[in-house]
Amino acid sequence: MQDFYIYNTITRKKEKFEPINPPHVGLYVCGPTVYGNAHLGHTRPAITFDLLFRYLKHIGYNVRYVRNITDVGHLESDADEGEDKIAKRARIEKLEPMEVVQYYTNRYHQNMRQLNVLEPSIEPHASGHIIEQQEFIKKILENGYAYEINGSVYFDVEKYNKNYRYGKLSGRVLEDLKSDTRQLDGQSEKKNPFDFALWKKASPEHIMQWSSEWSSGFPGWHLECSVMSTKYLGEQFDIHGGGIDLLFPHHECEVAQSTAALGKESVRYWMHNNLVTLNGRKMGKSLGNAISLDEFFSGDHKLLKKPYHPMTLRFFILQAHYRSTLDFSNEALQAAEKGLERLLDGMKTLEKIKPSAKSTLNVTELKEKCYKAMNDDLNSAMTISHLYDGIRLINSVESGKGSINDNDLNELKDLYRSFVFGIFGLDTPRNAKGEEELSGKLIDMILNFRLEAQKNKDFQTSDNIRKTLNKLGIEIKDKKDGFEWKIR
Ligand code: ZN
């Protein structure tokens, strides 16, 4: 097994990765709240932890990867106020909340497939773990770190902070939080404004509510991750990941909840990816610059100069280290598009090279450099630059300035296939896109035959073609100067 080093947010340093029960690894990552289309902000955690999942498996670990779906309890404001995000969408669209959840979960999965993100081992829903969440609350209450008031249960941050340290993960200090939140302390029933809800009593019109010994209500958002991570990975597990935007309050509250309930910290290594910006600005729905992945792939957004292939996006993200900031712009994406092409072209050249008796290039050294970079806290940016160096060597062999023997050639092919396709996952959807393009061209061709038939007044053939394509789910619209089609 390779020595893998990982930056641990809670200790703020790189540590040698030592799982609790090797070769098994438990990995938990906060997934999406499914109330809208996935956008660029969703891609970085998805791809970062997909890379981690793939790499850990590649170096021999047996990984159980849990990525949750939040479908209840995520309110509009972090201060336990506002409407539930799912319920709000259901109200506006006049749907059942679970219809909203199913629809956007399906859309999210489709986008993840396009990005060649592997499916997690378990994908639990918060709404499917209400009983477990209630049990967890009871433990926290029993241990004295929560209080009930008017049918709601809140976490007692001040009490917890006496025995443990609240703010350990994010580096915040309770005293600062006190002065920050004092002004906001209005009509709240909480003892302190920084206390957070474990269970909220629901108003009668609230759509999603469950009975409990405290009230008919719903769990607080932070609770589900403490509960589902320990349920599926054990009271102590290896890695917890998510975007850095979740560090506070979400993950800080998770640390507090798990410690309060279990008497010990659950997570060995906390791992956070940095955020993405768009043309140098923070991205968000409320800022009007959140581009959905569908818009991104179709190019149908005013900020996009063209459509971008999912693999361009994937490569763009992998070209930066996951802890550095990453700015989306048309220029940067087009550079990534060219960069990926250069890498894949180099691999095509590699497949064509004929071996010689001796080698002028050092494949072992290149391989070691690639692993060294990956083992250094998943430095995909550095690994890709080594792979580019290798492409230069490959091109020099192709142009007759160097040579490679049979053994080295096979090793080099293996290295590129396992890094570019296996670890970086830069393959399948590209082929899928090729197929998509091909079927598009075939439909055009058939419809041109149909036009030809119409011109020859062979309306039966024209009609047959239309009916057959309709059956396949292809809708045809005749235009004055030709046709339009779309897949239903
Ligand atoms: Zn979470």
Coordinates of C-alpha atoms and ligand atoms in Angstrom, one line a residue:
M1 CA 0.0 0.0 0.0
Q2 CA 1.3 3.5 -0.9
D3 CA 1.8 6.1 1.8
F4 CA -1.0 8.6 1.2
Y5 CA -1.0 12.0 2.9
I6 CA -4.2 13.9 3.4
Y7 CA -4.8 17.5 4.6
N8 CA -6.9 17.3 7.7
T9 CA -9.0 20.4 8.3
I10 CA -9.4 19.7 12.0
T11 CA -5.6 19.5 12.7
R12 CA -4.8 22.0 9.9
K13 CA -1.9 19.9 8.6
K14 CA -1.1 17.1 6.2
E15 CA -1.2 13.7 7.9
K16 CA -0.4 10.2 6.8
F17 CA -3.6 8.4 6.0
E18 CA -4.1 5.6 8.5
P19 CA -7.6 4.1 8.3
I20 CA -9.2 2.6 11.4
N21 CA -9.7 -0.8 9.9
P22 CA -7.5 -1.3 6.8
P23 CA -7.9 -2.2 4.0
H24 CA -11.5 -0.9 4.6
V25 CA -12.1 2.8 4.4
G26 CA -15.3 4.7 5.4
L27 CA -15.9 7.8 3.4
Y28 CA -18.9 10.2 4.0
V29 CA -19.6 13.2 1.8
C30 CA -22.4 15.7 2.1
G31 CA -24.6 15.4 -1.0
P32 CA -27.0 17.8 -2.5
T33 CA -30.3 19.3 -1.2
V34 CA -32.5 18.3 -4.0
Y35 CA -34.7 21.3 -4.6
G36 CA -33.3 22.6 -7.9
N37 CA -31.0 21.7 -10.8
A38 CA -27.4 20.9 -10.2
H39 CA -25.1 23.8 -11.0
L40 CA -21.4 24.5 -11.3
G41 CA -21.0 24.7 -7.5
H42 CA -22.1 21.1 -7.2
T43 CA -19.4 19.9 -9.6
R44 CA -16.3 20.5 -7.4
P45 CA -17.2 18.4 -4.4
A46 CA -18.7 15.7 -6.7
I47 CA -15.5 15.4 -8.7
T48 CA -13.1 15.9 -5.8
F49 CA -14.5 13.1 -3.8
D50 CA -14.9 10.9 -6.9
L51 CA -11.2 11.4 -7.4
L52 CA -10.5 10.4 -3.8
F53 CA -12.9 7.4 -4.1
R54 CA -11.2 6.2 -7.3
Y55 CA -7.7 6.8 -6.1
L56 CA -8.1 5.0 -2.7
K57 CA -9.5 2.0 -4.6
H58 CA -6.7 2.2 -7.1
I59 CA -4.1 2.0 -4.4
G60 CA -5.8 -1.0 -2.9
Y61 CA -8.4 0.2 -0.3
N62 CA -11.8 -1.2 -0.1
V63 CA -13.9 1.9 0.2
R64 CA -17.5 2.3 1.4
Y65 CA -18.6 5.6 0.1
V66 CA -21.7 7.2 1.6
R67 CA -23.1 10.3 -0.1
N68 CA -26.5 11.5 1.3
I69 CA -29.5 13.2 -0.3
T70 CA -30.9 16.0 1.8
D71 CA -34.7 16.0 1.4
V72 CA -35.9 17.5 4.6
G73 CA -35.0 20.0 7.2
H74 CA -32.7 22.3 5.1
L75 CA -34.2 25.7 5.8
E76 CA -33.6 28.8 3.8
S77 CA -31.6 30.4 6.6
D78 CA -28.8 28.9 8.7
A79 CA -30.5 30.5 11.8
D80 CA -33.2 27.8 11.9
E81 CA -35.6 30.2 10.2
G82 CA -37.5 30.3 7.0
E83 CA -39.2 27.7 4.9
D84 CA -37.9 24.2 4.1
K85 CA -36.2 24.4 0.7
I86 CA -38.0 21.3 -0.6
A87 CA -41.4 22.3 0.8
K88 CA -41.1 25.7 -0.7
R89 CA -40.4 24.3 -4.2
A90 CA -43.3 21.8 -3.8
R91 CA -45.7 24.7 -2.8
I92 CA -44.7 26.9 -5.7
E93 CA -44.9 24.0 -8.3
K94 CA -48.0 22.4 -6.6
L95 CA -46.2 19.1 -6.2
E96 CA -45.8 16.5 -3.5
P97 CA -42.5 17.2 -1.7
M98 CA -41.3 13.7 -2.6
E99 CA -42.1 14.5 -6.3
V100 CA -39.7 17.4 -6.1
V101 CA -37.1 15.2 -4.4
Q102 CA -37.4 12.4 -7.0
Y103 CA -37.3 14.8 -9.9
Y104 CA -34.2 16.6 -8.8
T105 CA -32.5 13.5 -7.6
N106 CA -33.0 11.9 -11.0
R107 CA -31.6 15.1 -12.7
Y108 CA -28.6 15.1 -10.3
H109 CA -27.9 11.5 -11.1
Q110 CA -28.1 12.2 -14.9
N111 CA -25.6 15.1 -14.5
M112 CA -23.3 12.9 -12.4
R113 CA -23.3 10.3 -15.1
Q114 CA -22.5 12.9 -17.7
L115 CA -19.5 13.9 -15.5
N116 CA -18.5 10.3 -15.2
V117 CA -18.8 10.5 -11.4
L118 CA -19.1 7.0 -9.9
E119 CA -22.1 6.1 -7.9
P120 CA -21.6 6.0 -4.1
S121 CA -21.9 2.7 -2.3
I122 CA -24.9 4.0 -0.3
E123 CA -27.0 7.0 -0.9
P124 CA -29.3 7.5 2.1
H125 CA -32.1 10.0 2.3
A126 CA -32.6 12.1 5.4
S127 CA -36.4 11.5 5.2
G128 CA -35.7 7.8 5.4
H129 CA -33.9 8.1 8.7
I130 CA -36.4 10.0 10.9
I131 CA -36.5 7.4 13.6
E132 CA -32.7 7.1 13.8
Q133 CA -32.5 10.9 14.1
Q134 CA -35.0 10.9 16.9
E135 CA -32.9 8.2 18.7
F136 CA -29.8 10.4 18.3
I137 CA -31.6 13.4 19.8
K138 CA -32.5 11.3 22.8
K139 CA -28.9 10.4 23.4
I140 CA -27.9 14.1 23.2
L141 CA -30.7 15.0 25.6
E142 CA -29.7 12.1 28.0
N143 CA -26.1 13.4 28.0
G144 CA -27.3 16.8 28.8
Y145 CA -26.3 18.8 25.7
A146 CA -29.7 19.7 24.5
Y147 CA -32.9 21.2 25.8
E148 CA -36.6 21.0 24.9
I149 CA -38.7 24.2 24.6
N150 CA -42.2 24.5 23.2
G151 CA -41.9 21.1 21.3
S152 CA -38.6 21.9 19.7
V153 CA -35.2 20.6 20.8
Y154 CA -32.1 22.7 20.5
F155 CA -28.4 21.9 21.0
D156 CA -26.9 23.6 24.0
V157 CA -23.7 25.1 22.5
E158 CA -22.6 26.9 25.7
K159 CA -23.0 23.7 27.8
Y160 CA -21.2 21.7 25.2
N161 CA -18.4 24.2 25.1
K162 CA -17.7 23.8 28.8
N163 CA -16.6 20.2 28.3
Y164 CA -15.5 20.1 24.7
R165 CA -14.6 22.9 22.3
Y166 CA -17.2 24.2 20.0
G167 CA -15.5 25.7 16.9
K168 CA -12.7 23.2 16.8
L169 CA -13.2 22.4 13.2
S170 CA -13.8 25.9 11.7
G171 CA -11.4 27.6 14.2
R172 CA -14.2 29.9 15.5
V173 CA -14.3 30.8 19.1
L174 CA -17.6 30.9 21.0
E175 CA -16.9 34.3 22.5
D176 CA -16.7 35.8 19.0
L177 CA -19.9 34.1 18.0
K178 CA -21.6 35.5 21.0
S179 CA -20.8 39.1 20.0
D180 CA -21.6 38.4 16.3
T181 CA -25.0 37.0 17.0
R182 CA -26.2 39.2 20.0
Q183 CA -27.9 41.7 17.7
L184 CA -29.8 39.0 15.8
D185 CA -31.3 37.7 19.0
G186 CA -34.9 38.7 18.5
Q187 CA -38.0 36.7 19.4
S188 CA -36.2 33.4 19.4
E189 CA -37.1 30.8 21.9
K190 CA -33.5 29.5 22.0
K191 CA -31.4 30.1 25.1
N192 CA -28.7 31.5 22.9
P193 CA -28.8 32.6 19.2
F194 CA -26.0 30.2 18.3
D195 CA -27.8 27.1 19.6
F196 CA -29.2 25.1 16.7
A197 CA -32.2 23.0 16.1
L198 CA -32.2 19.2 16.5
W199 CA -35.9 19.0 16.2
K200 CA -38.3 21.7 15.1
K201 CA -42.0 21.8 16.0
A202 CA -43.9 22.3 12.7
S203 CA -46.6 24.7 12.2
P204 CA -49.9 23.1 11.0
E205 CA -49.4 24.2 7.3
H206 CA -45.8 22.8 7.2
I207 CA -46.1 19.9 4.7
M208 CA -43.4 17.6 5.9
Q209 CA -43.8 16.6 9.5
W210 CA -43.5 13.5 11.6
S211 CA -44.7 12.7 15.1
S212 CA -42.2 12.5 18.0
E213 CA -42.3 12.6 21.8
W214 CA -41.6 16.4 21.6
S215 CA -44.0 17.5 18.9
S216 CA -45.1 16.8 15.3
G217 CA -42.1 18.3 13.5
F218 CA -39.0 17.7 11.6
P219 CA -35.3 17.2 12.2
G220 CA -32.7 20.0 12.0
W221 CA -30.6 19.9 8.9
H222 CA -27.2 19.2 10.5
L223 CA -28.5 16.1 12.3
E224 CA -28.9 13.8 9.3
C225 CA -25.2 13.7 8.5
S226 CA -24.2 12.8 12.1
V227 CA -26.8 10.1 12.1
M228 CA -26.4 8.5 8.6
S229 CA -22.6 8.6 8.7
T230 CA -22.4 6.7 12.0
K231 CA -25.2 4.4 11.0
Y232 CA -23.4 3.2 7.9
L233 CA -19.8 3.7 8.8
G234 CA -19.7 3.2 12.5
E235 CA -19.3 5.5 15.5
Q236 CA -15.8 6.3 14.3
F237 CA -14.9 6.4 10.7
D238 CA -12.1 7.6 8.4
I239 CA -13.0 10.5 6.1
H240 CA -15.7 13.1 6.1
G241 CA -15.8 15.4 3.0
G242 CA -17.7 18.3 1.6
G243 CA -17.3 21.8 0.3
I244 CA -15.7 24.4 2.4
D245 CA -19.0 26.4 2.4
L246 CA -20.3 23.6 4.7
L247 CA -17.5 23.9 7.2
F248 CA -19.6 26.3 9.3
P249 CA -22.2 25.9 10.7
H250 CA -23.0 22.5 9.1
H251 CA -19.9 20.4 9.8
E252 CA -19.1 22.3 13.1
C253 CA -22.6 21.3 14.3
E254 CA -22.0 17.7 13.1
V255 CA -18.8 17.4 15.2
A256 CA -20.7 18.8 18.3
Q257 CA -23.7 16.5 17.8
S258 CA -21.6 13.3 17.3
T259 CA -19.4 14.1 20.2
A260 CA -22.3 15.0 22.5
A261 CA -24.2 11.8 21.6
L262 CA -21.3 9.4 21.4
G263 CA -18.8 10.9 23.9
K264 CA -16.1 10.9 21.2
E265 CA -15.3 12.4 17.8
S266 CA -16.6 10.4 14.9
V267 CA -14.3 11.6 12.1
R268 CA -10.6 10.9 11.7
Y269 CA -10.0 13.1 8.7
W270 CA -12.0 16.1 7.6
M271 CA -11.5 17.0 4.0
H272 CA -12.9 20.2 2.3
N273 CA -12.7 21.3 -1.3
N274 CA -12.5 25.0 -2.0
L275 CA -15.2 26.9 -3.9
V276 CA -15.6 27.9 -7.5
T277 CA -16.1 31.5 -8.7
L278 CA -17.4 32.7 -12.0
N279 CA -15.4 35.5 -13.7
G280 CA -13.9 36.3 -10.3
R281 CA -17.2 36.5 -8.5
K282 CA -18.9 34.2 -6.0
M283 CA -21.6 32.1 -7.6
G284 CA -25.1 31.6 -6.4
K285 CA -28.7 31.5 -7.3
S286 CA -29.4 34.7 -5.5
L287 CA -26.6 36.4 -7.4
G288 CA -28.1 35.5 -10.7
N289 CA -24.9 33.9 -12.0
A290 CA -25.5 30.3 -11.1
I291 CA -25.2 28.3 -14.3
S292 CA -26.9 24.9 -14.3
L293 CA -25.0 21.9 -15.6
D294 CA -27.6 21.5 -18.4
E295 CA -27.1 25.1 -19.5
F296 CA -23.4 24.5 -19.3
F297 CA -23.5 21.4 -21.6
S298 CA -25.9 23.1 -24.0
G299 CA -24.2 26.5 -24.0
D300 CA -27.6 28.0 -23.4
H301 CA -26.7 30.8 -20.9
K302 CA -25.9 34.4 -21.5
L303 CA -22.5 34.1 -19.8
L304 CA -21.4 31.2 -22.0
K305 CA -19.7 31.7 -25.3
K306 CA -20.3 28.1 -26.4
P307 CA -21.4 24.7 -25.0
Y308 CA -18.8 22.8 -23.0
H309 CA -18.4 19.1 -22.8
P310 CA -18.8 17.4 -19.4
M311 CA -15.2 16.1 -19.7
T312 CA -13.9 19.6 -20.3
L313 CA -15.5 20.6 -17.0
R314 CA -14.1 17.5 -15.3
F315 CA -10.6 18.2 -16.6
F316 CA -10.8 21.8 -15.7
I317 CA -11.6 20.9 -12.1
L318 CA -8.9 18.3 -11.9
Q319 CA -6.3 20.7 -13.3
A320 CA -6.5 22.6 -10.0
H321 CA -5.6 21.2 -6.6
Y322 CA -8.9 20.7 -4.7
R323 CA -7.9 23.1 -1.9
S324 CA -7.1 26.0 -4.2
T325 CA -9.7 28.5 -5.6
L326 CA -10.9 27.9 -9.1
D327 CA -12.4 30.6 -11.4
F328 CA -14.6 29.7 -14.3
S329 CA -14.3 31.8 -17.4
N330 CA -14.8 31.1 -21.1
E331 CA -11.1 31.6 -21.7
A332 CA -10.0 29.2 -18.9
L333 CA -12.5 26.6 -20.1
Q334 CA -11.4 26.8 -23.6
A335 CA -7.8 26.4 -22.5
A336 CA -8.9 23.3 -20.6
E337 CA -10.6 22.0 -23.7
K338 CA -7.4 22.3 -25.6
G339 CA -5.4 20.9 -22.8
L340 CA -7.5 17.7 -22.6
E341 CA -7.3 17.3 -26.3
R342 CA -3.5 17.5 -26.1
L343 CA -3.4 14.8 -23.5
L344 CA -5.8 12.5 -25.4
D345 CA -3.9 13.1 -28.7
G346 CA -0.7 12.2 -26.9
M347 CA -2.3 8.9 -25.8
K348 CA -3.4 8.2 -29.4
T349 CA 0.3 8.7 -30.4
L350 CA 1.4 6.4 -27.6
E351 CA -0.8 3.6 -29.1
K352 CA 0.8 4.0 -32.5
I353 CA 4.5 3.9 -31.3
K354 CA 6.6 0.9 -32.3
P355 CA 9.0 -0.4 -29.7
S356 CA 12.8 -0.4 -30.3
A357 CA 15.6 -2.4 -28.7
K358 CA 16.5 0.3 -26.1
S359 CA 14.8 3.1 -24.2
T360 CA 15.8 6.7 -24.0
L361 CA 13.1 7.6 -21.6
N362 CA 12.7 6.8 -17.9
V363 CA 9.2 5.4 -17.4
T364 CA 9.7 4.3 -13.8
E365 CA 10.7 7.9 -12.9
L366 CA 7.6 9.3 -14.5
K367 CA 5.4 6.8 -12.8
E368 CA 6.9 7.6 -9.4
K369 CA 6.4 11.3 -9.9
C370 CA 2.7 10.7 -10.7
Y371 CA 2.1 8.7 -7.6
K372 CA 4.2 11.0 -5.4
A373 CA 2.0 13.9 -6.5
M374 CA -1.3 12.0 -5.9
N375 CA -0.1 10.8 -2.5
D376 CA 0.6 14.4 -1.6
D377 CA -2.9 15.2 -0.6
L378 CA -4.4 14.3 -4.0
N379 CA -2.4 16.8 -6.1
S380 CA -4.1 16.1 -9.4
A381 CA -2.7 19.4 -10.8
M382 CA 0.8 18.3 -10.3
T383 CA 0.1 14.8 -11.7
I384 CA -1.4 16.3 -14.8
S385 CA 1.7 18.4 -15.4
H386 CA 3.8 15.2 -15.1
L387 CA 1.6 13.5 -17.6
Y388 CA 2.2 16.5 -20.0
D389 CA 5.9 16.0 -19.5
G390 CA 5.4 12.4 -20.5
I391 CA 3.5 13.4 -23.6
R392 CA 6.5 15.5 -24.7
L393 CA 8.7 12.4 -24.4
I394 CA 6.2 10.3 -26.3
N395 CA 6.2 12.9 -29.1
S396 CA 9.9 12.9 -29.2
V397 CA 9.9 9.1 -29.7
E398 CA 7.3 9.5 -32.4
S399 CA 9.4 12.0 -34.3
G400 CA 12.5 9.8 -34.1
K401 CA 14.4 11.8 -31.5
G402 CA 14.1 9.1 -28.9
S403 CA 13.2 5.4 -28.5
I404 CA 11.4 3.1 -26.2
N405 CA 11.6 -0.7 -25.6
D406 CA 8.7 -3.1 -25.5
N407 CA 8.6 -3.3 -21.7
D408 CA 8.7 0.4 -21.1
L409 CA 6.1 1.0 -23.8
N410 CA 3.6 -1.3 -22.1
E411 CA 4.3 0.2 -18.8
L412 CA 3.8 3.7 -20.2
K413 CA 0.5 2.7 -21.8
D414 CA -0.7 1.2 -18.5
L415 CA 0.3 4.4 -16.6
Y416 CA -1.7 6.7 -18.9
R417 CA -4.7 4.4 -19.1
S418 CA -4.9 4.0 -15.3
F419 CA -4.3 7.7 -14.6
V420 CA -6.3 9.4 -17.4
F421 CA -9.2 6.9 -17.6
G422 CA -9.2 5.1 -14.2
I423 CA -8.2 7.7 -11.7
F424 CA -9.2 10.9 -13.4
G425 CA -12.2 9.3 -15.1
L426 CA -11.8 11.2 -18.3
D427 CA -13.2 8.6 -20.6
T428 CA -16.7 7.2 -20.9
P429 CA -19.0 10.2 -21.5
R430 CA -16.6 11.3 -24.2
N431 CA -17.5 8.1 -26.0
A432 CA -21.2 8.6 -25.1
K433 CA -21.0 12.0 -26.7
G434 CA -19.6 10.5 -29.8
E435 CA -22.6 8.1 -30.0
E436 CA -24.9 11.0 -29.4
E437 CA -23.4 13.0 -32.2
L438 CA -23.6 10.0 -34.5
S439 CA -27.2 9.3 -33.8
G440 CA -28.0 13.0 -34.4
K441 CA -26.3 12.8 -37.8
L442 CA -28.2 9.6 -38.5
I443 CA -31.6 11.2 -37.7
D444 CA -30.7 14.2 -39.9
M445 CA -29.9 11.7 -42.7
I446 CA -33.2 9.9 -42.4
L447 CA -35.1 13.1 -42.3
N448 CA -33.3 14.2 -45.5
F449 CA -34.5 11.0 -47.2
R450 CA -38.0 11.9 -46.0
L451 CA -37.7 15.4 -47.6
E452 CA -36.6 13.7 -50.8
A453 CA -39.7 11.4 -50.6
Q454 CA -42.0 14.4 -50.1
K455 CA -40.5 16.1 -53.1
N456 CA -41.2 13.0 -55.2
K457 CA -44.8 13.0 -53.8
D458 CA -44.1 9.6 -52.1
F459 CA -46.2 10.6 -49.1
Q460 CA -46.6 7.0 -47.9
T461 CA -42.8 6.7 -47.3
S462 CA -42.6 10.1 -45.7
D463 CA -45.5 9.2 -43.4
N464 CA -43.9 5.9 -42.5
I465 CA -40.6 7.5 -41.6
R466 CA -42.4 10.0 -39.4
K467 CA -44.4 7.3 -37.6
T468 CA -41.4 5.1 -37.0
L469 CA -39.3 8.0 -35.6
N470 CA -42.3 9.0 -33.4
K471 CA -42.4 5.6 -32.0
L472 CA -38.7 5.9 -31.1
G473 CA -39.6 9.1 -29.2
I474 CA -38.4 11.5 -31.9
E475 CA -40.7 14.5 -32.5
I476 CA -40.5 16.1 -36.0
K477 CA -41.6 19.6 -36.9
D478 CA -41.8 20.4 -40.6
K479 CA -40.5 23.8 -41.5
K480 CA -40.8 25.8 -44.7
D481 CA -37.2 25.2 -45.5
G482 CA -36.7 21.8 -44.0
F483 CA -37.3 20.2 -40.5
E484 CA -36.6 20.4 -36.8
W485 CA -36.5 17.4 -34.5
K486 CA -36.1 16.7 -30.9
I487 CA -36.0 13.7 -28.6
R488 CA -39.1 13.6 -26.3
Ligands
ZN1 ZN -23.9 17.0 5.7

